[in-house]
Amino acid sequence: MSTFSDTVRELEARLRDLEATARKTGQNLDTIISPLRAEVEKYRAQQSKTEASPSESTETPRWERVKLARTPGRPTALDYVERLCTEFHELHGDRKFGDDPALIGGPARWQGRPVMLLLQQKGRDTKSKIKRRFGSANPEGYRKAVRLMNLADRFGLPVVSLIDTQGAYPGLEAEERGQGWAIAESILRMVQLRVPAVCVVIGEGGSGGALAVGVGNRVLIQENAWYSVISPEGAASIIWKDATKAPLAAEALKLTAPDLLELGIVEEVVPEPAGGAHTDMDLAAELLGPVISRHLDELGKLSPEELKAQRAARFRALGAFTES
Amino acid sequence: MALDRFFRRRRPQQQASTDAPELWTQCPACKETLYNRDLDTNAFVCPKCGHHLRLDAQRRIHVLIDHDSFRQLSGHLHPTDPLNFQDTEAYTARLSRAQEKTGRPDAIMTGTGSILGVPVTVAVMDFAFSGGSMGSVVGEEITRAAEHAAQAGLPLVIVSASGGARMQESALSLMQMAKTTVAIEALAEKGLPYISILSDPTTGGVTASFATIADVILAEPGALIGFAGPRVIQQTIRQNLPEGFQRSEFLLEHGMVDDVVDRREQRQYIASLLGLLMKRAVSA
């Protein structure tokens, strides 16, 4: 299992690679490098604090899960697709502005069944991680998702979405192009689907950026994935003005798979290999594939109207309040 | 005239110890001290500089809906603490404080009424309650308002003012984005119009759900509207943000809102627009 210092080392290595790439190619990678450098500094600060005085804030049970969800080498969406799908045709672009490599998709065969894939793809090495902005999509990613859902409806393809993002990309251009609008339109399009939709959080499920492709008839989560309204770091920055308190925020947010099952947010927790999905990618895929197939088979028995109504009723029922 | 100037100059210094604070308000933009009665007759728009002051739910209804036509639907739902959320303070304590401050159970008020005689279902958010954040109650009230509109054959008007989804209900808050969308979709299926007014500020999960899937999206002048907060964006890109970034006028320029409408003209605008859209909906 990865320890805290592994995380720091991994980040530092990534940073060094990036800086080298920037130097070699003369490319301006500041938008990628700066946040990463900030992250490294943050972790270093946390590390030195931990070493100085071990406090409850650095290690909590839920934080352990968050770390597992972020472990280097954890299978990405494409790792599952390669193991479980044939004939994946990645269809690019939103036909409006551009192509987003953080949210990709297209038709494929999922263990033999024709489906439409929506994948949040983080990247597997430094270069592809940068290209894919670590899985944080821009508006054109969500607009591509809408386009692919249009195709899915037209051709009766069930939608399978694999969610893995810390959140939608918080960039200046993303805002200019209507990040909030794009997410809302994707949520709406998913509400309208007349085909089955099965969504699985396979790593990080951060906020609206995750929900945009998370409005399924069934929503599942892997054992060591998290799903929350805000990342633990984001919550800690708001609550304590200190992102290094993220382990405490993780506890408060109740963001783990068992928490979400208890809250009724997900139908099922998909098991991972002992120690986490990264320890055995093939086994992780073997555990995930049939679960999605089973849900697709069950949902296949419903009519288009029933599918839309079931999905609407599922989300209509979520919330906790009292009535006087 | 002389007396008036005398008071205007004196007032700001007296604010801390004033015995009648409800009489005066300082414009947050131009710092002019304004007589509340003048603000009231001007839809809480600063008569000096045109700044649109933030409104609580009660005042929003007051400036938008024909007087004496409002019938409240909301008020029976109360937030709970499903996660037992504890940070520097318990969520329940925060809720009690916000309830005491605003006199309402959560950050929303809904009902029916008319705008210049045109009947509508209306939902207004209250930024004064926990930053207008959307938890289960806000999501449910928006949903019920949309369902009421669909059932009664009324158009829906929502005025947003929100920092986004409520952190203290975590994933349950997030799910309200999908739930409210389900209700808006059902309303759209009935062919009924939905007008969304974005007021200062509208960000996060509200911008990324019901507020931006309306048939017509209007923004109040100078309102902060966006998905990510400016501070988060600045931390990400490490550059200064351009002037006017994420303000209504910026969004109009980028094609994200249908128009920026002065609060004093909103009633006329909406009544006229609904007259056109509802005629279509009925004849279709």
XYZ file of C-alpha atoms in Angstrom:
608
model
C 0.000 0.000 0.000
C 1.208 3.460 -0.771
C 2.294 5.558 2.126
C 2.195 9.260 2.507
C 5.818 9.750 1.543
C 5.222 7.616 -1.576
C 2.623 10.118 -2.633
C 5.023 13.001 -2.143
C 7.783 11.171 -4.012
C 5.414 10.388 -6.881
C 4.323 13.999 -7.086
C 7.885 15.276 -6.993
C 8.882 12.873 -9.754
C 5.934 14.023 -11.833
C 6.930 17.627 -11.278
C 10.528 16.984 -12.295
C 9.350 15.239 -15.484
C 7.104 18.127 -16.313
C 9.754 20.737 -15.769
C 12.135 18.742 -17.953
C 9.510 18.436 -20.681
C 8.828 22.141 -20.519
C 12.549 22.908 -20.800
C 13.122 20.440 -23.628
C 10.152 21.394 -25.759
C 10.023 25.062 -24.864
C 6.305 24.525 -24.241
C 4.644 26.673 -21.626
C 3.258 24.163 -19.160
C 2.738 26.616 -16.318
C -0.983 25.927 -16.048
C -0.144 22.314 -15.282
C 3.113 22.805 -13.401
C 1.981 25.551 -11.042
C -0.902 23.683 -9.419
C 1.254 20.580 -9.165
C 4.057 22.540 -7.528
C 1.540 23.971 -5.104
C 0.354 20.466 -4.363
C 3.885 19.246 -3.722
C 4.585 22.186 -1.431
C 1.371 21.511 0.395
C 2.276 17.858 0.905
C 5.789 18.756 1.989
C 4.375 21.178 4.516
C 1.999 18.507 5.725
C 4.805 15.979 5.879
C 7.047 18.201 7.957
C 4.145 18.964 10.242
C 3.416 15.259 10.612
C 7.007 14.500 11.425
C 7.117 17.295 13.948
C 3.910 16.409 15.703
C 1.816 13.464 14.611
C -1.751 14.692 14.766
C -5.107 13.109 14.190
C -5.569 15.173 11.064
C -3.005 13.350 8.963
C -4.370 9.816 9.025
C -8.008 8.875 9.191
C -9.760 5.721 7.973
C -11.644 7.536 5.225
C -8.495 9.368 4.150
C -6.858 5.967 3.651
C -9.570 5.196 1.097
C -9.052 8.517 -0.652
C -5.353 7.723 -0.905
C -6.154 4.304 -2.357
C -8.435 5.940 -4.918
C -5.449 8.079 -5.953
C -2.722 5.446 -5.770
C -0.354 5.624 -8.729
C -1.034 2.617 -10.891
C -4.716 2.370 -10.021
C -6.554 1.233 -13.147
C -7.938 4.077 -15.223
C -11.123 3.869 -17.273
C -9.191 2.788 -20.360
C -7.481 -0.005 -18.416
C -10.918 -1.504 -17.795
C -12.056 -0.886 -21.360
C -8.989 -2.673 -22.718
C -9.722 -5.683 -20.554
C -13.507 -5.837 -20.855
C -14.384 -4.332 -24.227
C -13.815 -5.068 -27.865
C -14.397 -2.789 -30.831
C -14.178 0.477 -28.883
C -14.556 3.324 -31.376
C -13.496 6.476 -29.626
C -15.526 9.314 -31.150
C -13.878 12.673 -30.747
C -15.086 16.191 -30.268
C -18.197 18.104 -29.344
C -18.734 19.458 -32.893
C -18.776 22.922 -31.392
C -15.402 23.834 -30.015
C -12.964 20.967 -29.616
C -12.128 17.559 -28.251
C -11.635 16.990 -24.555
C -9.213 14.199 -23.666
C -10.381 14.128 -20.033
C -13.842 12.824 -20.933
C -13.863 10.408 -23.815
C -16.258 7.869 -25.212
C -17.858 6.022 -28.046
C -19.581 2.778 -28.907
C -18.008 -0.538 -27.928
C -18.853 -4.082 -26.985
C -18.918 -4.557 -23.207
C -18.333 -8.266 -22.612
C -20.130 -8.823 -25.899
C -22.982 -6.309 -25.409
C -23.083 -3.189 -27.600
C -22.875 -0.116 -25.334
C -22.019 3.579 -25.440
C -19.033 4.296 -23.212
C -18.530 7.577 -21.349
C -15.126 7.549 -19.699
C -13.382 9.989 -17.435
C -9.778 9.272 -18.254
C -6.984 10.521 -16.013
C -4.011 9.359 -18.022
C -1.471 6.694 -17.181
C 1.877 8.439 -17.469
C 3.011 11.977 -16.871
C 2.539 13.034 -20.458
C -0.951 11.666 -20.833
C -1.929 12.902 -17.378
C -1.088 16.434 -18.450
C -2.887 16.020 -21.741
C -5.962 14.747 -19.909
C -5.711 17.359 -17.148
C -5.749 14.520 -14.588
C -9.322 13.712 -15.583
C -10.790 17.182 -15.084
C -12.977 17.934 -18.061
C -13.635 21.211 -19.820
C -17.114 22.118 -21.114
C -16.442 20.462 -24.470
C -16.002 17.157 -22.640
C -19.511 17.361 -21.217
C -20.871 18.563 -24.561
C -19.264 15.549 -26.207
C -20.974 13.368 -23.614
C -24.318 14.918 -24.607
C -23.587 14.192 -28.253
C -22.716 10.579 -27.467
C -25.882 10.176 -25.395
C -27.860 11.437 -28.391
C -26.287 8.630 -30.407
C -26.973 6.110 -27.643
C -30.664 7.011 -27.624
C -30.899 6.947 -31.388
C -29.392 3.508 -31.705
C -30.644 1.966 -28.478
C -27.192 1.559 -26.923
C -27.078 1.288 -23.130
C -24.769 3.880 -21.576
C -21.900 2.727 -19.369
C -20.038 5.529 -17.639
C -16.849 5.148 -15.644
C -16.372 8.097 -13.307
C -12.926 9.192 -12.202
C -12.369 12.896 -11.650
C -11.534 15.269 -8.823
C -13.975 17.649 -10.453
C -14.594 19.680 -13.567
C -11.579 21.776 -14.566
C -11.645 25.132 -12.746
C -10.059 27.182 -15.499
C -10.648 30.620 -16.902
C -11.505 29.335 -20.362
C -13.761 26.648 -18.920
C -15.791 29.408 -17.306
C -15.848 31.458 -20.500
C -17.279 28.501 -22.346
C -19.910 27.806 -19.694
C -18.631 25.000 -17.478
C -21.761 25.101 -15.300
C -24.026 25.120 -18.349
C -22.220 22.169 -19.906
C -22.504 20.080 -16.728
C -26.189 20.961 -16.332
C -26.896 20.009 -19.942
C -25.152 16.683 -19.481
C -27.150 15.946 -16.319
C -30.345 16.866 -18.164
C -29.474 14.717 -21.176
C -28.845 11.785 -18.884
C -32.207 12.321 -17.166
C -33.822 12.148 -20.618
C -32.128 8.889 -21.700
C -34.473 6.176 -22.900
C -31.789 3.521 -22.746
C -30.269 1.863 -19.659
C -27.478 3.782 -17.932
C -25.065 2.170 -15.493
C -22.504 4.423 -13.812
C -19.544 3.299 -11.737
C -17.236 5.511 -9.699
C -13.894 3.788 -10.291
C -11.625 6.216 -8.451
C -12.566 9.758 -7.595
C -16.079 11.119 -7.820
C -15.634 14.841 -7.342
C -18.685 17.040 -7.348
C -20.770 18.149 -10.334
C -17.974 17.180 -12.678
C -18.605 13.559 -11.703
C -22.405 13.753 -11.484
C -22.523 15.108 -15.056
C -22.101 11.501 -16.219
C -23.484 9.930 -13.046
C -27.251 10.019 -13.545
C -27.705 6.294 -14.026
C -30.507 3.812 -13.533
C -27.892 2.151 -11.375
C -24.995 3.917 -9.717
C -22.193 1.758 -8.367
C -18.903 2.458 -6.679
C -15.723 0.480 -6.317
C -14.633 -0.504 -2.851
C -11.827 2.063 -2.626
C -13.344 4.897 -4.606
C -14.870 8.067 -3.171
C -17.797 10.256 -4.217
C -18.655 13.592 -2.670
C -20.006 17.072 -3.254
C -16.493 18.451 -2.909
C -12.970 17.032 -2.684
C -11.563 16.641 0.832
C -8.971 19.324 0.023
C -11.673 21.681 -1.200
C -13.736 21.150 1.922
C -10.694 21.602 4.172
C -9.819 24.875 2.438
C -13.308 26.158 3.109
C -13.638 24.904 6.677
C -10.156 25.354 8.074
C -8.604 27.533 5.341
C -6.041 24.753 5.186
C -6.038 22.031 2.524
C -3.760 19.844 4.619
C -6.704 19.170 6.933
C -8.168 17.076 4.095
C -8.046 13.856 6.182
C -10.448 15.430 8.670
C -12.677 16.709 5.887
C -12.762 13.211 4.391
C -14.204 11.931 7.674
C -16.850 14.637 7.820
C -17.906 14.215 4.200
C -18.696 10.484 4.555
C -17.393 9.913 1.074
C -16.439 6.228 1.060
C -18.203 3.380 -0.688
C -19.805 1.968 2.488
C -20.980 5.490 3.453
C -22.628 6.005 0.083
C -24.306 2.630 0.174
C -25.743 3.494 3.562
C -26.960 6.890 2.327
C -28.692 5.269 -0.644
C -26.542 7.138 -3.162
C -25.290 3.908 -4.750
C -26.923 0.522 -5.313
C -23.855 -1.624 -4.905
C -20.208 -1.616 -3.927
C -17.974 -3.394 -6.435
C -15.195 -5.344 -4.716
C -11.531 -4.805 -5.541
C -8.537 -7.112 -5.174
C -7.172 -7.178 -1.614
C -4.992 -4.105 -1.101
C -6.734 -2.171 -3.860
C -7.416 -2.297 -7.591
C -3.829 -1.271 -8.399
C -2.412 -4.501 -6.975
C -4.011 -6.594 -9.720
C -5.582 -4.773 -12.652
C -6.731 -7.950 -14.375
C -8.508 -9.161 -11.275
C -10.031 -5.710 -10.725
C -11.451 -5.861 -14.260
C -12.691 -9.405 -13.702
C -14.535 -8.198 -10.617
C -16.020 -5.135 -12.336
C -17.047 -6.502 -15.742
C -19.720 -9.021 -14.769
C -21.325 -6.633 -12.236
C -21.971 -4.041 -14.944
C -23.129 -6.766 -17.331
C -25.580 -8.070 -14.737
C -27.114 -4.609 -14.260
C -27.301 -4.091 -18.025
C -29.117 -7.403 -18.389
C -31.608 -6.527 -15.658
C -32.281 -3.074 -17.098
C -32.598 -4.522 -20.588
C -35.979 -5.890 -19.528
C -37.428 -2.381 -19.077
C -39.081 -0.357 -21.852
C -37.632 3.034 -22.867
C -40.406 4.800 -20.913
C -39.836 2.619 -17.861
C -36.113 3.293 -17.977
C -36.587 7.046 -17.957
C -39.245 6.821 -15.244
C -37.146 4.514 -13.059
C -34.163 6.833 -13.290
C -36.303 9.867 -12.500
C -37.876 8.117 -9.494
C -34.460 6.971 -8.270
C -33.105 10.521 -8.064
C -36.443 12.062 -7.065
C -36.277 10.040 -3.851
C -32.834 11.230 -2.705
C -32.615 13.707 0.146
C -32.985 13.847 3.918
C -35.458 16.187 5.628
C -38.416 16.219 7.953
C -41.855 17.523 7.113
C -44.209 19.330 9.463
C -31.277 70.164 1.391
C -28.701 71.307 3.870
C -30.171 69.048 6.517
C -30.170 66.168 4.105
C -26.455 66.607 3.398
C -25.780 66.929 7.091
C -27.389 63.603 7.765
C -25.762 61.864 4.888
C -22.331 62.838 6.087
C -22.983 62.021 9.669
C -24.740 58.739 9.227
C -21.843 56.356 8.472
C -20.019 57.279 11.678
C -23.141 56.704 13.688
C -23.894 53.271 12.278
C -22.314 51.289 15.077
C -24.426 52.887 17.753
C -27.481 53.797 15.759
C -30.777 53.122 17.474
C -32.686 52.642 14.211
C -30.422 50.699 11.859
C -33.358 49.550 9.788
C -33.838 53.058 8.481
C -30.562 53.268 6.601
C -28.463 51.043 4.368
C -25.048 51.723 2.971
C -24.647 50.844 -0.698
C -21.886 48.188 -0.788
C -20.709 49.557 -4.141
C -20.670 53.366 -3.891
C -20.821 53.518 -0.056
C -23.603 56.054 -0.237
C -25.890 55.922 2.786
C -29.368 55.301 1.521
C -32.745 55.779 3.107
C -34.435 52.377 3.189
C -37.747 53.747 2.002
C -36.054 55.032 -1.140
C -34.434 51.646 -1.675
C -37.746 49.889 -1.203
C -39.441 51.937 -3.904
C -36.472 51.337 -6.187
C -36.462 47.488 -5.984
C -33.386 47.695 -3.729
C -31.275 49.108 -6.500
C -29.001 51.915 -5.366
C -30.502 55.157 -6.722
C -27.039 56.684 -6.848
C -24.972 54.044 -8.670
C -27.439 51.390 -9.879
C -25.865 48.621 -7.785
C -28.292 45.750 -7.243
C -28.283 44.988 -3.525
C -28.662 41.372 -2.464
C -32.183 40.474 -1.402
C -33.398 37.981 1.141
C -36.266 35.729 0.054
C -38.986 37.933 1.521
C -37.757 41.051 -0.256
C -37.235 39.171 -3.499
C -40.867 38.076 -3.483
C -41.833 41.647 -2.579
C -40.074 43.172 -5.601
C -41.021 40.432 -8.085
C -44.563 39.321 -7.260
C -47.779 41.387 -7.281
C -48.504 42.464 -3.721
C -51.125 40.351 -1.965
C -50.996 37.687 -4.686
C -48.329 35.512 -3.056
C -49.355 32.190 -1.504
C -46.474 30.327 0.065
C -45.918 26.647 -0.718
C -42.637 26.152 1.152
C -41.949 26.246 4.864
C -42.980 22.768 5.953
C -39.694 21.040 5.206
C -36.880 21.137 7.716
C -33.241 20.183 7.234
C -31.742 17.310 9.207
C -28.148 16.300 9.749
C -27.911 12.989 7.893
C -24.113 12.804 8.061
C -23.742 14.044 11.612
C -21.472 16.639 10.038
C -18.945 18.195 12.336
C -16.257 20.630 11.405
C -15.323 23.649 13.497
C -18.950 23.651 14.498
C -21.777 21.121 14.273
C -24.041 21.422 11.213
C -27.073 21.490 13.491
C -25.688 24.549 15.278
C -25.058 26.302 11.965
C -28.599 25.492 10.896
C -30.139 26.849 14.093
C -28.209 30.071 13.721
C -29.243 30.517 10.073
C -32.852 29.733 10.938
C -32.836 32.267 13.722
C -31.222 34.900 11.510
C -33.564 34.479 8.542
C -36.736 33.213 10.192
C -37.070 30.399 7.679
C -36.242 26.700 7.844
C -33.815 26.751 4.914
C -32.397 28.834 2.072
C -35.517 28.837 -0.087
C -39.028 30.214 -0.355
C -41.549 29.025 -2.922
C -45.150 29.783 -3.763
C -47.625 30.954 -6.323
C -48.526 34.496 -7.267
C -48.724 36.778 -10.215
C -46.380 39.158 -12.016
C -48.340 42.099 -13.441
C -51.330 39.785 -13.436
C -49.600 36.784 -15.067
C -49.887 33.767 -12.753
C -46.644 31.941 -11.965
C -45.065 29.450 -9.619
C -42.030 31.029 -8.071
C -39.004 29.834 -6.110
C -36.484 32.254 -4.671
C -33.260 31.376 -2.925
C -32.060 33.145 0.187
C -28.338 33.889 0.222
C -28.614 35.081 3.817
C -29.268 31.482 4.864
C -25.945 29.656 4.784
C -24.877 31.339 1.539
C -27.966 30.072 -0.231
C -26.420 26.617 -0.293
C -28.452 23.746 -1.723
C -28.999 20.799 0.559
C -31.883 18.333 0.635
C -34.522 20.915 1.615
C -33.614 23.418 -1.096
C -33.519 20.616 -3.673
C -36.857 19.239 -2.537
C -38.572 22.648 -2.483
C -37.313 23.504 -5.981
C -38.486 20.082 -7.127
C -41.919 20.522 -5.540
C -42.282 24.007 -7.004
C -41.536 22.654 -10.486
C -43.958 19.782 -9.893
C -46.603 22.229 -8.711
C -46.115 24.343 -11.836
C -46.430 21.255 -14.036
C -49.562 20.111 -12.237
C -51.228 23.535 -12.176
C -50.199 24.413 -15.727
C -48.215 27.448 -14.569
C -44.907 28.835 -15.759
C -42.005 28.584 -13.344
C -39.741 31.436 -12.288
C -36.687 30.677 -10.136
C -34.407 33.357 -8.719
C -31.058 31.848 -7.772
C -28.632 33.203 -5.194
C -26.323 30.484 -4.029
C -22.756 29.515 -3.305
C -23.583 26.032 -4.625
C -24.341 22.635 -3.186
C -24.230 22.419 0.614
C -21.063 20.773 1.857
C -22.607 19.558 5.119
C -24.946 17.128 3.349
C -22.196 15.978 0.984
C -23.376 13.461 -1.622
C -27.018 14.066 -0.717
C -26.580 17.733 -1.685
C -24.910 16.683 -4.909
C -27.889 14.483 -5.748
C -30.217 17.497 -5.523
C -28.661 18.678 -8.778
C -30.052 15.591 -10.509
C -33.343 15.640 -8.613
C -34.198 19.243 -9.512
C -33.245 18.502 -13.131
C -35.713 15.608 -13.160
C -38.490 18.015 -12.114
C -37.504 20.695 -14.649
C -37.512 18.055 -17.379
C -41.057 17.002 -16.390
C -42.147 20.646 -16.568
C -40.575 21.049 -20.012
C -42.404 17.934 -21.194
C -45.658 19.690 -20.326
C -44.691 22.559 -22.612
C -44.580 25.051 -19.762
C -41.975 27.798 -19.733
C -39.307 28.114 -17.087
C -37.454 31.381 -16.571
C -34.297 31.420 -14.495
C -33.017 34.641 -12.970
C -29.409 34.536 -11.828
C -28.719 36.996 -9.043
C -25.558 37.815 -7.128
C -23.989 35.358 -6.543
C -24.908 32.142 -8.366
C -22.125 29.576 -8.414
C -21.265 25.903 -8.082
C -23.898 23.197 -8.110
C -26.776 25.609 -8.710
C -25.113 27.007 -11.835
C -24.423 23.422 -12.884
C -28.020 22.254 -12.545
C -31.511 23.776 -12.538
C -30.419 27.426 -12.900
C -28.909 26.977 -16.363
C -31.354 24.580 -18.035
C -34.151 27.146 -18.240
C -35.946 28.144 -21.421
C -34.800 31.698 -20.793
C -31.892 32.639 -18.536
C -31.710 36.219 -17.287
C -29.018 37.756 -15.116
C -29.139 40.743 -12.835
C -26.579 43.473 -13.640
C -23.168 42.923 -12.094
C -23.974 39.542 -10.567
C -21.169 37.024 -9.980
C -22.136 33.903 -11.920
C -19.976 30.875 -12.564
C -19.179 27.283 -11.739
C -15.825 27.439 -9.973
C -15.239 30.326 -7.594
C -12.792 33.035 -8.697
C -10.362 32.132 -5.904
C -10.181 28.500 -6.966
C -9.606 29.489 -10.576
C -6.886 31.898 -9.573
C -5.154 29.178 -7.551
C -5.309 26.871 -10.555
C -4.067 29.180 -13.260
C -1.880 31.438 -11.104
C -2.812 34.493 -13.105
C -4.927 37.518 -12.359
C -8.451 37.205 -13.635
C -9.591 39.738 -16.220
C -11.785 42.583 -15.071
C -15.461 41.731 -15.075
C -14.702 37.993 -15.243
C -17.751 35.860 -14.321
C -20.024 38.892 -14.113
C -23.408 39.003 -15.862
C -22.185 41.238 -18.652
C -19.209 38.919 -19.273
C -21.581 35.966 -19.556
C -23.866 37.841 -21.920
C -20.855 38.572 -24.096
C -19.899 34.887 -24.079
C -23.388 33.794 -25.051
C -24.265 32.101 -21.759
C -27.270 34.190 -20.668
C -30.169 35.461 -22.753
C -30.085 38.962 -21.344
C -29.065 41.138 -18.417
C -32.180 42.754 -17.014
C -32.310 45.569 -14.485
C -34.318 44.509 -11.457
C -36.677 47.467 -11.872
C -37.644 46.175 -15.323
C -37.876 42.472 -14.532
C -41.603 42.364 -13.799
C -42.463 44.000 -17.103
C -39.945 41.832 -18.970
C -41.173 38.548 -17.483
C -44.884 39.336 -17.794
C -44.428 40.252 -21.430
C -42.221 37.253 -22.221
C -44.571 34.799 -20.510
C -47.475 36.338 -22.412
C -45.715 35.372 -25.624
C -44.494 31.942 -24.500
C -47.673 30.837 -22.726
C -49.811 31.649 -25.741
C -47.606 29.330 -27.740
C -47.749 26.630 -25.065
C -51.535 26.710 -24.971
C -52.062 26.685 -28.725
C -49.420 24.027 -29.397
